[in-house]
mmCIF file of C-alpha atoms and ligand atoms in Angstrom:
data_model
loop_
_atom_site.group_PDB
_atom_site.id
_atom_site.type_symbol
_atom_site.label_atom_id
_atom_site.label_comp_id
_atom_site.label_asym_id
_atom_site.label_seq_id
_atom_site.Cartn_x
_atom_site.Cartn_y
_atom_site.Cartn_z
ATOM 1 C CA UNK A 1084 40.040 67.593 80.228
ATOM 2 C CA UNK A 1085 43.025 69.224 80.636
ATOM 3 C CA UNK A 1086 45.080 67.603 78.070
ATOM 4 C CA UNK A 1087 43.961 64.577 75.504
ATOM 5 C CA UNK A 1088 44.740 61.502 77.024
ATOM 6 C CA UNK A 1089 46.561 58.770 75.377
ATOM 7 C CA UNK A 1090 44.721 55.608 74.590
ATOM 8 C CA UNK A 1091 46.506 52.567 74.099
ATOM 9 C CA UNK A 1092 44.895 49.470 73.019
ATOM 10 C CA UNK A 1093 46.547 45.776 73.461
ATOM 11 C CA UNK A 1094 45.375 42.810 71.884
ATOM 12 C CA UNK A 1095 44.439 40.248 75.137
ATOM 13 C CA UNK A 1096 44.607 40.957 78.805
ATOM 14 C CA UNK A 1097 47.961 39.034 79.002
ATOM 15 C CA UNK A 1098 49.166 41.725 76.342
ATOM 16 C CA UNK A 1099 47.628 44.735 78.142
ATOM 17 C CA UNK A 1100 49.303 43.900 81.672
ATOM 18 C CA UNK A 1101 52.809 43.155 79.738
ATOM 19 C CA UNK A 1102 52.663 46.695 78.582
ATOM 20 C CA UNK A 1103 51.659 48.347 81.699
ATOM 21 C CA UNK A 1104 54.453 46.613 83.482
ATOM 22 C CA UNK A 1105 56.980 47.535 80.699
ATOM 23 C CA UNK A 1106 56.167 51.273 80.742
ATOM 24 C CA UNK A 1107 55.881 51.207 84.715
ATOM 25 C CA UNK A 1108 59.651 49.810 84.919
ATOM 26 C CA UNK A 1109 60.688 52.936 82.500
ATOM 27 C CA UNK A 1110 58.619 55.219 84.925
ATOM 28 C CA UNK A 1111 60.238 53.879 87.752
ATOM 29 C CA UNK A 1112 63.637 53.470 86.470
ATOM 30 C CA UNK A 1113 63.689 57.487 84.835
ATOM 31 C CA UNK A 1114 63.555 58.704 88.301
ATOM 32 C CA UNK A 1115 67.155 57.766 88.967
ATOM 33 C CA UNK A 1116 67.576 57.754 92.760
ATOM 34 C CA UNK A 1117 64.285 59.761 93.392
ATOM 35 C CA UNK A 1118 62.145 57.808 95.632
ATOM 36 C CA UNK A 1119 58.695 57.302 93.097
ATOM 37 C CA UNK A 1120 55.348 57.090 95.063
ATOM 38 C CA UNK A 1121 52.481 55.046 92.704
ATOM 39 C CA UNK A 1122 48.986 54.519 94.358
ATOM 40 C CA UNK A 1123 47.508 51.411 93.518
ATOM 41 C CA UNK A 1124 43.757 50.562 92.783
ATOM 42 C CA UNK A 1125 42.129 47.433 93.912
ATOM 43 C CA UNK A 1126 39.824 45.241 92.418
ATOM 44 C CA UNK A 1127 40.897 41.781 89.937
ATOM 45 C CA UNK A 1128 41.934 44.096 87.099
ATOM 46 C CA UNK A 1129 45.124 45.334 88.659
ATOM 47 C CA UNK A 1130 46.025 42.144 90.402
ATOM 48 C CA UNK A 1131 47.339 39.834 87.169
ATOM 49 C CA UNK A 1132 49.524 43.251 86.753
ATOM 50 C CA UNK A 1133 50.632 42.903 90.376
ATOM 51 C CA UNK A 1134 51.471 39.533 90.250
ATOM 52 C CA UNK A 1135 53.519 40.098 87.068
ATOM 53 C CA UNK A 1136 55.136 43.073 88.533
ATOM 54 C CA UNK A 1137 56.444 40.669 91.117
ATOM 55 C CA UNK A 1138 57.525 37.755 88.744
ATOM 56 C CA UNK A 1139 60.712 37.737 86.514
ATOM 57 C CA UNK A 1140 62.078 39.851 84.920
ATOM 58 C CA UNK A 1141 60.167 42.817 86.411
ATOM 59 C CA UNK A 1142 61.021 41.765 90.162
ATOM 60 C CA UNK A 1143 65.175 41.849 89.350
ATOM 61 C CA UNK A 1144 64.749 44.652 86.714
ATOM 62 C CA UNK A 1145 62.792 47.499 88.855
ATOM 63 C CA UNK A 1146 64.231 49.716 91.214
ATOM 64 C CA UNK A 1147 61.640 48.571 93.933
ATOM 65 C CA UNK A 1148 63.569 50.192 96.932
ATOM 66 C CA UNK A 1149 63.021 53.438 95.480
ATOM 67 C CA UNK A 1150 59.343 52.667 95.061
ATOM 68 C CA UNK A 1151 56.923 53.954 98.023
ATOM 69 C CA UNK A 1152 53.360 52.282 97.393
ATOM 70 C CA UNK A 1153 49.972 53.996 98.848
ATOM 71 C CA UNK A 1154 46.587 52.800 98.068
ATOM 72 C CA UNK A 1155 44.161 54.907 96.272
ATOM 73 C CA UNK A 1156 41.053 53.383 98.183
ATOM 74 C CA UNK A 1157 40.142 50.716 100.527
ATOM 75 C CA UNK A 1158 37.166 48.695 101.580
ATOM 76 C CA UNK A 1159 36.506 49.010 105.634
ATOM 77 C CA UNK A 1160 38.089 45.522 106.477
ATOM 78 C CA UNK A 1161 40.621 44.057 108.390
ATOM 79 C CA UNK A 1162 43.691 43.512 106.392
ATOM 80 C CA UNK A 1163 43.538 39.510 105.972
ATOM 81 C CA UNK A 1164 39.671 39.799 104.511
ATOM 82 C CA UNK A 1165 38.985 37.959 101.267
ATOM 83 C CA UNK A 1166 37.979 42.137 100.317
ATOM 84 C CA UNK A 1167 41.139 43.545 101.357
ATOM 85 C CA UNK A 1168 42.640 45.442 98.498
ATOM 86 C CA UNK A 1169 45.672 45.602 101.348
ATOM 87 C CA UNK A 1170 45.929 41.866 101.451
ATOM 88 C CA UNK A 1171 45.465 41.106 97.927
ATOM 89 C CA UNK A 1172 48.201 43.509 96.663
ATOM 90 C CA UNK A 1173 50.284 42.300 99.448
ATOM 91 C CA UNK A 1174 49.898 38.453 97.810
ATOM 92 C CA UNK A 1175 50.368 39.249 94.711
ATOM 93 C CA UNK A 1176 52.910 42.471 94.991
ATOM 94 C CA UNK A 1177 54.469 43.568 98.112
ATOM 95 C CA UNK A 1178 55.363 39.963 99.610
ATOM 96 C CA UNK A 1179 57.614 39.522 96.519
ATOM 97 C CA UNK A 1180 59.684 42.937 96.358
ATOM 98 C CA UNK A 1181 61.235 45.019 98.179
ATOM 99 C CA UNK A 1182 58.997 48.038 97.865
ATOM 100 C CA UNK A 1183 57.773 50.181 101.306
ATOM 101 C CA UNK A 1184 54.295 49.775 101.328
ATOM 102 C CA UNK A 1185 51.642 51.942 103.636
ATOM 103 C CA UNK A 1186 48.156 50.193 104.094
ATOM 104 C CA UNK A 1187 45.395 52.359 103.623
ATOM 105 C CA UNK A 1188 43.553 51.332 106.978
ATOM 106 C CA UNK A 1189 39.778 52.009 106.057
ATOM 107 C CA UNK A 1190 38.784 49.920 108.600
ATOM 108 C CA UNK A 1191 40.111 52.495 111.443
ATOM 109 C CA UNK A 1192 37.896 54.771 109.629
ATOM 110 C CA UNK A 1193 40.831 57.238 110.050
ATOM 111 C CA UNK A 1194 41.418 59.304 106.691
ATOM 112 C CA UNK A 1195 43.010 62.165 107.757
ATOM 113 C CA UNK A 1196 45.421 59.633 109.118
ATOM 114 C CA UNK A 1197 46.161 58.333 106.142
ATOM 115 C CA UNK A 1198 45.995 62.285 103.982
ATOM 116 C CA UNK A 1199 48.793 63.052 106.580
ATOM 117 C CA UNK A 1200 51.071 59.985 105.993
ATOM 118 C CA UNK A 1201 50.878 60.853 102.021
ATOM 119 C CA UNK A 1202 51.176 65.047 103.060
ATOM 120 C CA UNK A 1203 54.514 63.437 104.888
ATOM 121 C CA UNK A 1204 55.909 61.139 102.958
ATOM 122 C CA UNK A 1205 54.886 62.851 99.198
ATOM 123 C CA UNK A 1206 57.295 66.216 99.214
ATOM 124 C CA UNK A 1207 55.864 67.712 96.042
ATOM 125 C CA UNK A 1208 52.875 69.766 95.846
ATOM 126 C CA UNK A 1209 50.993 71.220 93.051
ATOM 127 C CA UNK A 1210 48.972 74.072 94.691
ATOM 128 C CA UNK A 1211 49.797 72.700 97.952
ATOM 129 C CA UNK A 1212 48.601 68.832 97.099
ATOM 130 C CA UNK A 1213 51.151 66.113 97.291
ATOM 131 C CA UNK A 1214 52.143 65.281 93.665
ATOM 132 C CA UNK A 1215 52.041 61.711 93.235
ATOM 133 C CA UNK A 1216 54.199 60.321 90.632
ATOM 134 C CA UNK A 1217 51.786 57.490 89.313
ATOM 135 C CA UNK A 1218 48.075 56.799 90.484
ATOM 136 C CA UNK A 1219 46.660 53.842 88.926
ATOM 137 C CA UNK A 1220 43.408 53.200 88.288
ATOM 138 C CA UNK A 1221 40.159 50.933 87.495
ATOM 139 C CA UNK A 1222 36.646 51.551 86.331
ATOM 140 C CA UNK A 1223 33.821 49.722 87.653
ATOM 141 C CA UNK A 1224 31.077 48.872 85.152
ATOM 142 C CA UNK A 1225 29.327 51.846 86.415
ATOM 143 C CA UNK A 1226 32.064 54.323 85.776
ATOM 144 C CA UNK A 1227 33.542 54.447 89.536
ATOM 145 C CA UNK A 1228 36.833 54.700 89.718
ATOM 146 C CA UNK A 1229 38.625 54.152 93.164
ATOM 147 C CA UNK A 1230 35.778 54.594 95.381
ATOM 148 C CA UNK A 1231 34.467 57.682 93.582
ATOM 149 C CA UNK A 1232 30.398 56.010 92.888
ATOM 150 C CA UNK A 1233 27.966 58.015 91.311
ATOM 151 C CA UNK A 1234 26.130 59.959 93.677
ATOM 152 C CA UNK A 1235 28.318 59.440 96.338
ATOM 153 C CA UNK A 1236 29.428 62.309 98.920
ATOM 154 C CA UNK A 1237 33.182 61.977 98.107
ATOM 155 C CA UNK A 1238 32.353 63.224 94.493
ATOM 156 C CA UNK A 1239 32.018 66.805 95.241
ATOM 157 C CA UNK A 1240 34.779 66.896 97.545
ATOM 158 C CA UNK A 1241 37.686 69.484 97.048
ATOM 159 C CA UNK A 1242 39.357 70.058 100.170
ATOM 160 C CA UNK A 1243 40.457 66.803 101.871
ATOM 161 C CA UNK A 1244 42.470 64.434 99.921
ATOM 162 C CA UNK A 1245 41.403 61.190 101.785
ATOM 163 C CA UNK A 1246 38.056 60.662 103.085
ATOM 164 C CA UNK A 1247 35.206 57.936 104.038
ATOM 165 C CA UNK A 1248 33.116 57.969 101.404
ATOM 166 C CA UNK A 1249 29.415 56.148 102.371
ATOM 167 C CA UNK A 1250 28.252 53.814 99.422
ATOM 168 C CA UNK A 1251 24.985 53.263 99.964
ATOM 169 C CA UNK A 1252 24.488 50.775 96.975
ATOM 170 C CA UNK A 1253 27.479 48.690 98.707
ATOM 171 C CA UNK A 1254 25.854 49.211 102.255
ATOM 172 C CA UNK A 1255 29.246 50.044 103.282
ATOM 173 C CA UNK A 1256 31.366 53.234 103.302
ATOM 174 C CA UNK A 1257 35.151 52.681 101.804
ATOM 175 C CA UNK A 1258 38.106 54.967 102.368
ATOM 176 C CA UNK A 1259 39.453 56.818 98.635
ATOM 177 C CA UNK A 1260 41.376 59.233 97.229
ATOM 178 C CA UNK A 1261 39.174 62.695 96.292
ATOM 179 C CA UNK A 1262 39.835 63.977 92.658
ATOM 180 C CA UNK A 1263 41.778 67.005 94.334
ATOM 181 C CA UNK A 1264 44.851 64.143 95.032
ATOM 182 C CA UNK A 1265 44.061 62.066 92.029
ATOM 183 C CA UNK A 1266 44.255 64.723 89.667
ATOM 184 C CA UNK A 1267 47.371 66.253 91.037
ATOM 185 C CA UNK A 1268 49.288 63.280 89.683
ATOM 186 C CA UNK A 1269 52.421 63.567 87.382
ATOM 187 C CA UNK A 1270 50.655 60.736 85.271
ATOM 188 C CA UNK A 1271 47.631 58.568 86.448
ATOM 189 C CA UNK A 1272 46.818 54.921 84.445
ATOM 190 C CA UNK A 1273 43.251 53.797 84.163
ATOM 191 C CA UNK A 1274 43.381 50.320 83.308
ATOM 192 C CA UNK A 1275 40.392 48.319 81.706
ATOM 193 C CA UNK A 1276 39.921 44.476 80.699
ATOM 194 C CA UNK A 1277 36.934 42.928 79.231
ATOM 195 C CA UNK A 1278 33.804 43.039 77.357
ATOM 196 C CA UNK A 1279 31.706 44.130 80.354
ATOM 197 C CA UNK A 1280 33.473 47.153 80.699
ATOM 198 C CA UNK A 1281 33.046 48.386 76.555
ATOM 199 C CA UNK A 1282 29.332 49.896 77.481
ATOM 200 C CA UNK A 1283 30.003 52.220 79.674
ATOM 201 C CA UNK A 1284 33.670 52.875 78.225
ATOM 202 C CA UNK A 1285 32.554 53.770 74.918
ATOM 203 C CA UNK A 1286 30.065 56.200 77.014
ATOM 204 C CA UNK A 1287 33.121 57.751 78.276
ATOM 205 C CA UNK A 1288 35.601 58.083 75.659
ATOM 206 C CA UNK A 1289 33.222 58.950 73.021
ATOM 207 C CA UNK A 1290 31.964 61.952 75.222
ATOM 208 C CA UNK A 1291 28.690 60.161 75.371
ATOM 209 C CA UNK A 1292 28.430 60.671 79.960
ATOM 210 C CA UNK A 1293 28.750 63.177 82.191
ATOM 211 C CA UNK A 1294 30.311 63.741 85.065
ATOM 212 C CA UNK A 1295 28.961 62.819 88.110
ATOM 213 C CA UNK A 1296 26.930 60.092 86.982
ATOM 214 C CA UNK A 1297 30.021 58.541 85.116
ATOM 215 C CA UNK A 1298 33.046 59.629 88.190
ATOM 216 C CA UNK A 1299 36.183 58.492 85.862
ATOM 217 C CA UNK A 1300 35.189 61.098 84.392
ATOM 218 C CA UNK A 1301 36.018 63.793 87.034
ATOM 219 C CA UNK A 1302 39.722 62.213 86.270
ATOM 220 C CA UNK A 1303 41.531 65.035 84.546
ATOM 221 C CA UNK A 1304 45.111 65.377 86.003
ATOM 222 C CA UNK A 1305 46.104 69.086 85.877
ATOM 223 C CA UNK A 1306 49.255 69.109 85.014
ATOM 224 C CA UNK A 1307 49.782 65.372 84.472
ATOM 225 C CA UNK A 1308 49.371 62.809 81.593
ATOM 226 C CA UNK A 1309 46.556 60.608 81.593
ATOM 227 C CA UNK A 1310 46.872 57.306 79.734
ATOM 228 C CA UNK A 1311 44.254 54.753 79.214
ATOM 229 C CA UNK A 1312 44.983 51.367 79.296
ATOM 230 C CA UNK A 1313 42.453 49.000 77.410
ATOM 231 C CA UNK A 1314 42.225 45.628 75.859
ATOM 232 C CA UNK A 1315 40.472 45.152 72.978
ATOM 233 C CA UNK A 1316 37.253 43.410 74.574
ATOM 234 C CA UNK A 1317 36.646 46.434 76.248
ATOM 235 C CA UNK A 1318 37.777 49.366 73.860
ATOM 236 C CA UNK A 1319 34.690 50.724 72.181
HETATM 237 C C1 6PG B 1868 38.250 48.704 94.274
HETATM 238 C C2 6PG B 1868 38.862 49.477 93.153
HETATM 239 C C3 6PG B 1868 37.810 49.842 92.165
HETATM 240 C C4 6PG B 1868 38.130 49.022 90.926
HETATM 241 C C5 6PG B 1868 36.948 48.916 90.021
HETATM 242 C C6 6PG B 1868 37.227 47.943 88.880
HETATM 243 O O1 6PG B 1868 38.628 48.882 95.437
HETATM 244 O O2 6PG B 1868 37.410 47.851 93.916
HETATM 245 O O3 6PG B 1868 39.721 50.415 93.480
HETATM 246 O O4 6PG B 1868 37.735 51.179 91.816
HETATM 247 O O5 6PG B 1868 39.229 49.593 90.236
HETATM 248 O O6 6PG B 1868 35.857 48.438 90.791
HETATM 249 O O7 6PG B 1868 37.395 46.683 89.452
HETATM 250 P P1 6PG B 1868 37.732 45.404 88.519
HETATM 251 O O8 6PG B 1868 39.076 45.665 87.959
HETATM 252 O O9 6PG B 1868 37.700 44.255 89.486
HETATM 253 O O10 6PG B 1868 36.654 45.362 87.477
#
């Protein structure tokens, strides 16, 4: 890795999404007028921090005009499906605040559509790669992160920034973020809850995987911080 990341450790989810949401208000409210552009992860993880995000006193105390959201992967569904990381961040997030939000539309199947609306709209680059200001994260009990599965094609990508990535345990192929975009981040969050996820996070943070069988672990931002997020069912 690039640099060490930070671990931080809270006692109960409840704890764990408090914090997140505390240090994503300073991240948001440090930029000053700066628009900041945070890709969001799906999955039920992130969505207790979305819906706090969007209650009091986050919703009145955050910036959210100056925040520009883009997903970091999608499942290939219609935006109202029960699997839509779209429509569940919208519920829980986007319906409440103010924030411009630009649906990753996986279901089009069109991700260079969607690496050109983040080339556009993300001004930064870091060797010509849009520089993201946050990219948060989840890990699947099998080390995915985003839609990064082991063995998958998307893996060994390193030129696009977007792409379908075929799933073949899933039967289904889901739009994501390559690590070229990911790890061009000014900071990128990995956020983990529960005692399912402590096997194959101790596996990770104790050096214990490899890369590609264990893909969070192809998430080494360059020139960026990397923080993870735990509670303490699923720290090792
Ligand atoms: C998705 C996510 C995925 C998620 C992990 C963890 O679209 O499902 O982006 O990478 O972060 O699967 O999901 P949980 O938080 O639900 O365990």
């Amino acid at each position: 890795m690039s640099g060490q990341p930070t671990i931080i450790v809270l006692g109960d989810p409840a704890a764990l999404t408090r914090a997140v949401a505390e240090r994503f208000e300073e991240v948001v409210r440090a930029a000053g007028h700066e628009p900041v552009s945070i890709a969001l992860s799906g999955g039920s993880t992130p969505k207790r921090l979305y819906e706090t995000l969007a209650a009091s006193p986050f919703r009145e105390r955050i910036p959210w005009r100056r925040v520009e959201i883009f997903f970091g992967d999608e499942r290939a569904v219609p935006p109202d499906h029960a699997d839509s990381n779209w429509g569940m961040a919208k519920s829980a997030l986007f319906d409440h605040v103010p924030a411009r939000a630009h649906r990753m539309a996986a279901d089009t199947g069109d991700a260079e559509a969607y690496e050109r609306l983040v080339r556009e709209r993300v001004r930064e680059r870091q060797d010509g790669v849009p520089v993201l200001d946050l990219v948060l994260l989840g890990m699947g009990g099998d080390g995915h992160t985003a839609s990064l599965f082991p063995g998958t094609e998307a893996l060994k990508e390193r030129a696009r920034l977007v792409m379908m990535n075929p799933v073949p345990k899933l039967d289904t192929r889901r739009m994501t973020f390559t690590y070229p975009l990911i790890n061009a981040a000014r900071r990128v969050w990995i956020v983990v809850s529960g005692a399912d996820k402590r096997p194959v996070l101790s596996k990770c943070l104790r050096g214990e995987g490899d890369y590609p069988d264990l893909p969070i672990l192809g998430v080494d931002p360059r020139g960026g911080e990397l923080v993870w997020w735990l509670d303490e069912a699923a720290a090792p």
